Coordinates of C-alpha atoms in Angstrom, one line a residue:
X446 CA 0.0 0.0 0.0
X447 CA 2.9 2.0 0.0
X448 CA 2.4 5.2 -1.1
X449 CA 4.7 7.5 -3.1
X450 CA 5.0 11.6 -3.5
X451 CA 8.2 13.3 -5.2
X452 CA 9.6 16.7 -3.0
X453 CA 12.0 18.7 -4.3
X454 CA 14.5 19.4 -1.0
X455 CA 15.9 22.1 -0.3
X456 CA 18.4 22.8 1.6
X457 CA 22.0 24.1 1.8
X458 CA 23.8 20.6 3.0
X459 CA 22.4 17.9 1.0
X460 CA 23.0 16.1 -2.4
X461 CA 21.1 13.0 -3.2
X462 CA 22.1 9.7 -4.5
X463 CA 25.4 9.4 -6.6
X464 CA 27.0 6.3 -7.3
X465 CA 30.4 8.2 -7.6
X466 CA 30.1 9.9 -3.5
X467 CA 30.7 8.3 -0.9
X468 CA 32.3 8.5 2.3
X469 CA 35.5 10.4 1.1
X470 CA 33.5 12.7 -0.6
X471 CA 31.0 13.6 1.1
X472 CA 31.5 12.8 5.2
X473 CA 28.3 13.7 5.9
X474 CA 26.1 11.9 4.3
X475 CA 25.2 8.2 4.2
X476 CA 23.9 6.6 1.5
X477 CA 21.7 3.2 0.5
X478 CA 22.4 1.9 -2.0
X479 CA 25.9 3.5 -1.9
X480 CA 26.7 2.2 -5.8
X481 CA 24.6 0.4 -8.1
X482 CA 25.8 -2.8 -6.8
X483 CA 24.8 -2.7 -3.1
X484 CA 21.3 -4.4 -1.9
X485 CA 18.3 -1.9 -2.0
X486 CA 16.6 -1.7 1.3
X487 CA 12.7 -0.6 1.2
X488 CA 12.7 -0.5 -2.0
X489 CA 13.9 3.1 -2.4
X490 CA 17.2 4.9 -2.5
X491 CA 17.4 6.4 1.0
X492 CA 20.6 9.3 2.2
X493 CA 20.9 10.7 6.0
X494 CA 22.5 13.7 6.3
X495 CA 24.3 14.6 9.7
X496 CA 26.2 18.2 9.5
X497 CA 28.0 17.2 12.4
X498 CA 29.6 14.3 10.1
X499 CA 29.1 10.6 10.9
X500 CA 31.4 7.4 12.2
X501 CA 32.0 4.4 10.6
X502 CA 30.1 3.0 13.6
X503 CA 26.8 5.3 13.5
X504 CA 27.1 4.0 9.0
X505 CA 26.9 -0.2 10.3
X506 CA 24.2 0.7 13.1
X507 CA 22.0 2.7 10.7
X508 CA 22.4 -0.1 8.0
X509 CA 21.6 -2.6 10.4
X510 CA 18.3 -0.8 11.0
X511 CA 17.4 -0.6 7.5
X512 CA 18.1 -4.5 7.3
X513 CA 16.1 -5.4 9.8
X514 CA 13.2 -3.5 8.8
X515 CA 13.9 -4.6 5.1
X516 CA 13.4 -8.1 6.0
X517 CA 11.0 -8.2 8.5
X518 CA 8.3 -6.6 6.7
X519 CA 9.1 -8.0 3.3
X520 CA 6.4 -9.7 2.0
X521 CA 8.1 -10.8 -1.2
X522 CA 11.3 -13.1 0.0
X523 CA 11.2 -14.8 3.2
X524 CA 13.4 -16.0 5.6
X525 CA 17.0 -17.2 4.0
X526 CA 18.8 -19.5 6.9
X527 CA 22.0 -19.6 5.0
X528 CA 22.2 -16.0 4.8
X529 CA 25.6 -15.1 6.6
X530 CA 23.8 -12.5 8.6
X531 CA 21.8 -13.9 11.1
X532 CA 18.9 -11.0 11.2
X533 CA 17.7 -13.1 7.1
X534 CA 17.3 -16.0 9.3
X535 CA 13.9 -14.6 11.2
X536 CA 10.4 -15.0 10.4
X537 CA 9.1 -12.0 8.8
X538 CA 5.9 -10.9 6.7
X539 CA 6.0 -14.1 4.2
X540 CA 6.7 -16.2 7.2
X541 CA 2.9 -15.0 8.6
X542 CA 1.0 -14.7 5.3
X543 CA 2.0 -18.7 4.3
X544 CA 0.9 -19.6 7.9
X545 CA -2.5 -18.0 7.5
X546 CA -5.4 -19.8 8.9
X547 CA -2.9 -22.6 9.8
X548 CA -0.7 -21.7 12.6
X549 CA 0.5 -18.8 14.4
X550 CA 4.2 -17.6 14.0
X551 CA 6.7 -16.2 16.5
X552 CA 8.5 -13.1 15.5
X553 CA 10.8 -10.4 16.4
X554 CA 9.4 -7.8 19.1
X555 CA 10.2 -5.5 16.1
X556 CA 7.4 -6.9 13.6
X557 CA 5.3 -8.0 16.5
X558 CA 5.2 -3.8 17.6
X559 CA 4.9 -2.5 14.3
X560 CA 1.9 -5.2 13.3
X561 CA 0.5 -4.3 16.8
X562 CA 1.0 -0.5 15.9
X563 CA -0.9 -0.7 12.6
X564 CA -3.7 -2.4 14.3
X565 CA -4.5 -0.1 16.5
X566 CA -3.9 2.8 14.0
X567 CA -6.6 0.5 12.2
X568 CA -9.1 1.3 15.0
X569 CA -8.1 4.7 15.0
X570 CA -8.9 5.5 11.7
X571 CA -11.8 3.8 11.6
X572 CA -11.0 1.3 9.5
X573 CA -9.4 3.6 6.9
X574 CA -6.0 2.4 8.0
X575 CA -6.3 -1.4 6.8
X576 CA -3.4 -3.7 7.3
X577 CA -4.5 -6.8 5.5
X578 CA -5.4 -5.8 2.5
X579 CA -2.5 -7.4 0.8
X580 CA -4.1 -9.5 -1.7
X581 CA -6.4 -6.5 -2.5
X582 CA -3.1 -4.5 -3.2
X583 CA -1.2 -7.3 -5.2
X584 CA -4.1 -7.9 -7.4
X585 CA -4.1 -4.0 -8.3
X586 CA -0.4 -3.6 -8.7
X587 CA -0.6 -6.4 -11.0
X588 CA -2.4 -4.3 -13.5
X589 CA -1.5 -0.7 -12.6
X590 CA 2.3 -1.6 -12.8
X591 CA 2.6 -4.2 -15.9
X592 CA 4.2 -3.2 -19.1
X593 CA 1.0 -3.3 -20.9
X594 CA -0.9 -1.0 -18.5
X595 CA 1.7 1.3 -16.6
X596 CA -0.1 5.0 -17.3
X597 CA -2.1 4.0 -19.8
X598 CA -5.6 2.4 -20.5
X599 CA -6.5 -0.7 -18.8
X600 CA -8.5 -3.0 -21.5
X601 CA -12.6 -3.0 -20.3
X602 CA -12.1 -7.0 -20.2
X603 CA -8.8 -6.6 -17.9
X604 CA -10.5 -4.0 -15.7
X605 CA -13.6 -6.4 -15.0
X606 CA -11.4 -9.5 -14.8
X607 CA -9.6 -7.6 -11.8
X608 CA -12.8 -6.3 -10.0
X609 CA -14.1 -9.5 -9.9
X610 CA -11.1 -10.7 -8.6
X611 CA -10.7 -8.0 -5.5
X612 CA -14.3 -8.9 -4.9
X613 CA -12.8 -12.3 -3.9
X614 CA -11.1 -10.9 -1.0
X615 CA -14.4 -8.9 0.4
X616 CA -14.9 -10.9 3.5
X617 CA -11.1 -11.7 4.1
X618 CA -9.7 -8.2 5.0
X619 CA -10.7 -7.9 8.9
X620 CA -7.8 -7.0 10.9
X621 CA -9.8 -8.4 13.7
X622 CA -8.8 -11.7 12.6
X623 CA -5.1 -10.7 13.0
X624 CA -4.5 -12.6 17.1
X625 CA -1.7 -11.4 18.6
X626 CA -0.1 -13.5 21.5
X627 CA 2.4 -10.7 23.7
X628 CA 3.6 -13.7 25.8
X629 CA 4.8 -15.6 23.1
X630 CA 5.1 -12.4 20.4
X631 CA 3.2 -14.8 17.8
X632 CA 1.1 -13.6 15.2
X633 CA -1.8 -15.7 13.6
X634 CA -3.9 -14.9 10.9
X635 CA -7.0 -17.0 11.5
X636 CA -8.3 -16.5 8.0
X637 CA -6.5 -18.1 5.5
X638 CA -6.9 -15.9 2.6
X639 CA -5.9 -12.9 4.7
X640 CA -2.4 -10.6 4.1
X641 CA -0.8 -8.7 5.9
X642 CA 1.1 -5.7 4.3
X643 CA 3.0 -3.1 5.9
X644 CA 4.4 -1.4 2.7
X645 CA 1.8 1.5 3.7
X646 CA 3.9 1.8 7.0
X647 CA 7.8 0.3 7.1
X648 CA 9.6 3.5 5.4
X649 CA 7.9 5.9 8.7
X650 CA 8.5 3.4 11.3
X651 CA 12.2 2.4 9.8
X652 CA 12.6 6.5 9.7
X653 CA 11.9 6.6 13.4
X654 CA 14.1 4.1 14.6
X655 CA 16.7 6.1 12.3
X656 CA 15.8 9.1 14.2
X657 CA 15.9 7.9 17.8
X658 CA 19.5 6.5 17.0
X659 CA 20.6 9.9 16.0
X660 CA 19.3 11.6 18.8
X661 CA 20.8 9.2 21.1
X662 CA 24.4 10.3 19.5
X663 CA 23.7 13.6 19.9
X664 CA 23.2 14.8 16.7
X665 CA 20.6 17.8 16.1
X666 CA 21.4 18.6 12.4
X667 CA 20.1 15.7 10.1
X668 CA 17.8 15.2 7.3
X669 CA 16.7 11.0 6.9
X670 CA 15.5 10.9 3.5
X671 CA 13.8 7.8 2.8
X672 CA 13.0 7.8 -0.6
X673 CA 11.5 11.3 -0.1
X674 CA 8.0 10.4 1.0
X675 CA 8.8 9.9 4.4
X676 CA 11.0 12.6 6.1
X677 CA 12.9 13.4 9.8
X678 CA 14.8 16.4 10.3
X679 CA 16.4 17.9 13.1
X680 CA 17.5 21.2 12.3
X681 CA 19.6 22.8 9.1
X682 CA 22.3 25.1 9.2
X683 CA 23.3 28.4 7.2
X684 CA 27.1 28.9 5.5
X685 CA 27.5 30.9 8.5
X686 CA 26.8 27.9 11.5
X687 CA 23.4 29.1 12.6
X688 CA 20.7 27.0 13.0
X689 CA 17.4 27.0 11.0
X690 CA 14.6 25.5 9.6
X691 CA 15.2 22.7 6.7
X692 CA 13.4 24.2 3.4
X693 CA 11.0 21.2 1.8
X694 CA 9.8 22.1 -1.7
X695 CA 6.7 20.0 -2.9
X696 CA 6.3 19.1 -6.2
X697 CA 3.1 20.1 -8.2
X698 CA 1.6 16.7 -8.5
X699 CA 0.3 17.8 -11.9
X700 CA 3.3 19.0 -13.3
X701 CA 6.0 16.8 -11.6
X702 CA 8.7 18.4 -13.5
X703 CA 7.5 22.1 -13.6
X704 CA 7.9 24.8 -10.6
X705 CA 7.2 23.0 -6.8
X706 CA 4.0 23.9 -5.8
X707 CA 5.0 25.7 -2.1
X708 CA 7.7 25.0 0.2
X709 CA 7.8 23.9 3.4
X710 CA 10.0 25.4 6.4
X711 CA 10.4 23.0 9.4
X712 CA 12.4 21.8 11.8
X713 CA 12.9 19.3 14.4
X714 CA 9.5 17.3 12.6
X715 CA 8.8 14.9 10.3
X716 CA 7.1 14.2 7.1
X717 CA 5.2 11.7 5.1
X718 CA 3.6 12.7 1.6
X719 CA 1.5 9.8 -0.6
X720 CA 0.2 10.1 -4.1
X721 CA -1.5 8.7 -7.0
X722 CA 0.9 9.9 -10.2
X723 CA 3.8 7.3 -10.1
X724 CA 1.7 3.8 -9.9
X725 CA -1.5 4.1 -12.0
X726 CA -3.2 3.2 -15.1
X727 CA -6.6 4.5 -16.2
X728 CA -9.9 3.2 -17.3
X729 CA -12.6 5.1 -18.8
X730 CA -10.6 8.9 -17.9
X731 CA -10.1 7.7 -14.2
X732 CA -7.1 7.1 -12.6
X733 CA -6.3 3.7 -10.7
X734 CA -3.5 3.8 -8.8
X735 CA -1.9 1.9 -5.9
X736 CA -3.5 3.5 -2.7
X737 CA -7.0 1.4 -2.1
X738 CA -9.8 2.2 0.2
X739 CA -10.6 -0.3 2.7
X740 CA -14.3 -0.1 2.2
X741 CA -14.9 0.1 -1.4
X742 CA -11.7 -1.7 -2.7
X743 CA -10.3 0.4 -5.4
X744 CA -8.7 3.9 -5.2
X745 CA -10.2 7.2 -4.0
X746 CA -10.0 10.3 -6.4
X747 CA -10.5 13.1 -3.9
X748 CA -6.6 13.8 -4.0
X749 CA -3.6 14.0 -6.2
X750 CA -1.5 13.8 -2.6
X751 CA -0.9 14.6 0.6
X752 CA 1.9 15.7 2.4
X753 CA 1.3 15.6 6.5
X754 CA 3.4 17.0 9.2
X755 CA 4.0 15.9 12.7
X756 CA 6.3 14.1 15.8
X757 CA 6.2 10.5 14.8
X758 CA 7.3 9.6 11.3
X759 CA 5.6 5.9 11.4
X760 CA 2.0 7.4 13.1
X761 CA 2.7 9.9 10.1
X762 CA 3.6 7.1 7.0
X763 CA 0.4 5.3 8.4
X764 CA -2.3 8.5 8.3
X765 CA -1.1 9.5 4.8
X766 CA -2.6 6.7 3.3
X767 CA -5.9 6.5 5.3
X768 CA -6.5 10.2 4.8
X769 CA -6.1 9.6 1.0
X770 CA -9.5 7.5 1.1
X771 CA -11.3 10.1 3.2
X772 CA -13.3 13.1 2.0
X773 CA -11.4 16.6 3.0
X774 CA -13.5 17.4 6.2
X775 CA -13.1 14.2 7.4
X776 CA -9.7 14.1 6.4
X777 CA -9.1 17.2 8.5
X778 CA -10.7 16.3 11.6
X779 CA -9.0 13.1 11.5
X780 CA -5.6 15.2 11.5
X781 CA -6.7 17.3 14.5
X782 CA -7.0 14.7 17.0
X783 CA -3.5 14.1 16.4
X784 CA -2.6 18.2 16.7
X785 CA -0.9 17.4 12.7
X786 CA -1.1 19.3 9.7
X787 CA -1.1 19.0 6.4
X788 CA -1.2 20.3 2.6
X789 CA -4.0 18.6 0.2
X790 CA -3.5 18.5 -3.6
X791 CA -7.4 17.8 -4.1
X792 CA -8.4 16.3 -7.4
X793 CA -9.8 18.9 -8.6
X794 CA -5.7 21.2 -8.6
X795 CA -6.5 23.0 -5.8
X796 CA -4.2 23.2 -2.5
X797 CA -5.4 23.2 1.0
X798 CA -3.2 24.0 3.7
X799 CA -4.3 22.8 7.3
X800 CA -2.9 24.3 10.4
X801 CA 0.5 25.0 8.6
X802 CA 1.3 28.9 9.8
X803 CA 2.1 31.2 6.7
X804 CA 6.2 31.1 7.7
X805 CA 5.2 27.1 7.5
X806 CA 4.1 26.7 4.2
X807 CA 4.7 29.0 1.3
X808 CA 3.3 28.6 -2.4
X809 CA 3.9 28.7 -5.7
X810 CA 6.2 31.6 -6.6
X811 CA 7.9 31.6 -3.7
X812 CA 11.2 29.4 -4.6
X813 CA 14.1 29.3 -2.1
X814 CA 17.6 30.4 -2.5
X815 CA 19.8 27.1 -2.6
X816 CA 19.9 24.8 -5.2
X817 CA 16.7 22.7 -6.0
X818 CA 16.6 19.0 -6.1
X819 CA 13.9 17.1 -7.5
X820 CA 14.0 12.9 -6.6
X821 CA 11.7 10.7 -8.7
X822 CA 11.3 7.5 -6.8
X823 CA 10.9 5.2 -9.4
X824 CA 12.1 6.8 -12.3
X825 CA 14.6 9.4 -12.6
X826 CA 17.0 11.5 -10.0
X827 CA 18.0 15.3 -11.3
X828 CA 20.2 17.0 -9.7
X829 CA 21.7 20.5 -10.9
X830 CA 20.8 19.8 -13.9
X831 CA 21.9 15.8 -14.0
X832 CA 20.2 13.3 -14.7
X833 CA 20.6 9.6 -13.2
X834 CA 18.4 6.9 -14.0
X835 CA 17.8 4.7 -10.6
X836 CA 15.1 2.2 -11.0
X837 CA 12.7 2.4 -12.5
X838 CA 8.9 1.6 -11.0
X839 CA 8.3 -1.8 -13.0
X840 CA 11.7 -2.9 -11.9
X841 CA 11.1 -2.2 -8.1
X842 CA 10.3 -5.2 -6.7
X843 CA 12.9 -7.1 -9.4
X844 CA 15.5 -4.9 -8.6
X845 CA 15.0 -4.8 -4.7
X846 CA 15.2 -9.1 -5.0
X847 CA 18.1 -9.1 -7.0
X848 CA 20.2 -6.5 -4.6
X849 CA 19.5 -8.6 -1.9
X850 CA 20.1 -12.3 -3.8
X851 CA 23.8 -10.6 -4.5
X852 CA 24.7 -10.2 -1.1
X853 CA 26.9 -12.8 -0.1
X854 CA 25.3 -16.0 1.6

């Protein structure tokens, strides 16, 4: 369910992916993958930049992070005992979803908090938040992101095959059926053609863990950029050494590679951003795209995204894609429960900002002075100008499987 938004950061200290930095180079900034060899974690090129400059120690703890959040809530490849590192040995997502309606399965306290976190954010949303609607999800992605389809018209026979399909999994999606045993840390799906998928929720959580990490160094100057939907930042500094706000540009969702669409000026916050432009198709002038509604089992058009601010980077990665299937006042009132805010790119072009003070958010027009960078998850990186072809959305899950089958075993 993962959802994905392009911002264009700005900011004085940061340069984004580039197989030909690294630690020489640049001392303070870590980056995965750091060439185009190296395993892809999340599924996304990811960069934390720490002014203060990083060890070689605070690089392996960061990296094991992303590892262990990598595996454990990979629903593609499960566990791999002959992997040299022990953490590919654990049960994980796959591990659960090919026990359903058999057994229950022991897991890390990780993956037991983070399956016991979305259920609740289940409840809290109402249902809008929907961890297990994994087979709904892979039967859209199978259209929306196949060579035939990928931004363009699905076939009227295709389209009905796949509705009939999703209707299939109408009375398997109840996250009550999801048991969770905290003696044991088991989780059991008791119906069989239930999934669990945390893609809507790994990138924030992984992000906070990142975060608290940092923090617990003593590092206040960072930006975690994980694949620039899901933001942490402490706070930036000018050429001179004083400390300020990090500058976030958002992109104009309908013209992803025109003028951003406002900036945003925060510090010390995070921030999660979903959308519908980079994994759709269409059929009959509507767009289809990967973030489903719980309820009626295809995608929501009241947005073209969302970009939410707020403390907790997972609570934030969550929200984003349950707001996407809520009408605006909803949507709003939702947010204030939480004390977040937020900017709306409604269907319809226009913006809404919510709660976000005017020396928070800035529109259109209103560029900043450094350099702009604008990161295509997916697609293309363009940096000053350069252009860097990373991986594209059809290869994702490919390209993800076959970083991680080249690490040594």
């Amino acid at each position: 369910m993962k959802k994905l938004i392009i911002l264009a950061i700005l900011f004085g200290l940061f340069t984004q992916f580039n197989p030909e930095i690294n630690a020489a180079t640049d001392p303070y900034t870590i980056y995965f993958p750091e060439d185009l060899e190296s395993p892809i974690y999340l599924y996304t090129d990811i960069s934390i930049k720490i002014a203060e400059g990083y060890t070689l120690e605070d690089k392996n703890a960061i990296e094991t992070i992303l590892k262990r959040f990598d595996h454990l809530a990979n629903n593609f490849i499960g566990p791999r005992p002959t992997h040299q590192d022990p953490i590919y040995h654990q049960n994980n997502l796959v591990s659960i979803n090919e026990k359903a309606g058999i057994e229950p399965v022991v897991v890390d306290e990780l993956l037991f908090n983070m399956i016991k976190d979305a259920l609740e954010l289940s409840k809290e949303t109402n249902g809008y938040f929907n961890p297990v609607l994994g087979g709904v999800i892979d039967t859209w992605k199978e259209v929306i992101l196949s060579n035939e389809y990928v931004y363009s018209e699905i076939p009227e026979s295709v389209f009905n095959e796949t509705i009939t399909k999703i209707n299939t999994y109408k009375n398997h999606i109840d996250p009550n059926k999801v048991i969770l045993n905290e003696t044991l840390k088991s989780v059991y799906l008791e119906d069989s053609l239930m999934k669990l998928d945390l893609g809507a929720y790994a990138k924030g959580y992984a992000a906070k863990e990142i975060e608290t990490y940092i923090k617990s160094k003593g590092y206040k100057h960072y930006l975690i950029n994980l694949g620039s939907s899901t933001l942490s930042v402490g706070t930036a500094l000018t050429d001179e050494g004083k400390e300020r706000a990090f500058e976030i540009g958002l992109v104009n969702p309908l013209e992803v590679y025109g003028d951003e669409a406002g900036v945003l000026s925060v510090k010390n916050t995070s921030i999660s951003s979903s959308g519908n432009y980079i994994q759709y198709a269409t059929y009959q002038g509507r767009k289809y795209h990967h973030i489903i509604s719980p309820f009626d089992l295809v995608p929501m058009d009241y947005y073209n995204a969302i970009t939410l601010v707020g403390d907790d980077a997972a609570l934030l990665d969550g929200l984003s894609t349950a707001l996407f299937n809520m009408p605006l006042e909803e949507a709003k009132a939702l947010l204030d429960t939480y004390d977040y805010k937020a900017v709306f790119f409604l269907n319809d072009g226009s913006i809404v900002n919510h709660n976000l003070t005017k020396s928070e958010f800035r529109t259109v027009g209103t560029k900043g002075n450094v350099s702009t960078l604008y990161l295509i998850l997916g697609g293309v990186i363009v940096v000053g100008g350069g252009v860097l072809v990373l991986l594209s959305v059809l290869d994702k899950k490919k390209g993800a499987k076959k970083g991680h089958e080249e690490e040594k075993e």
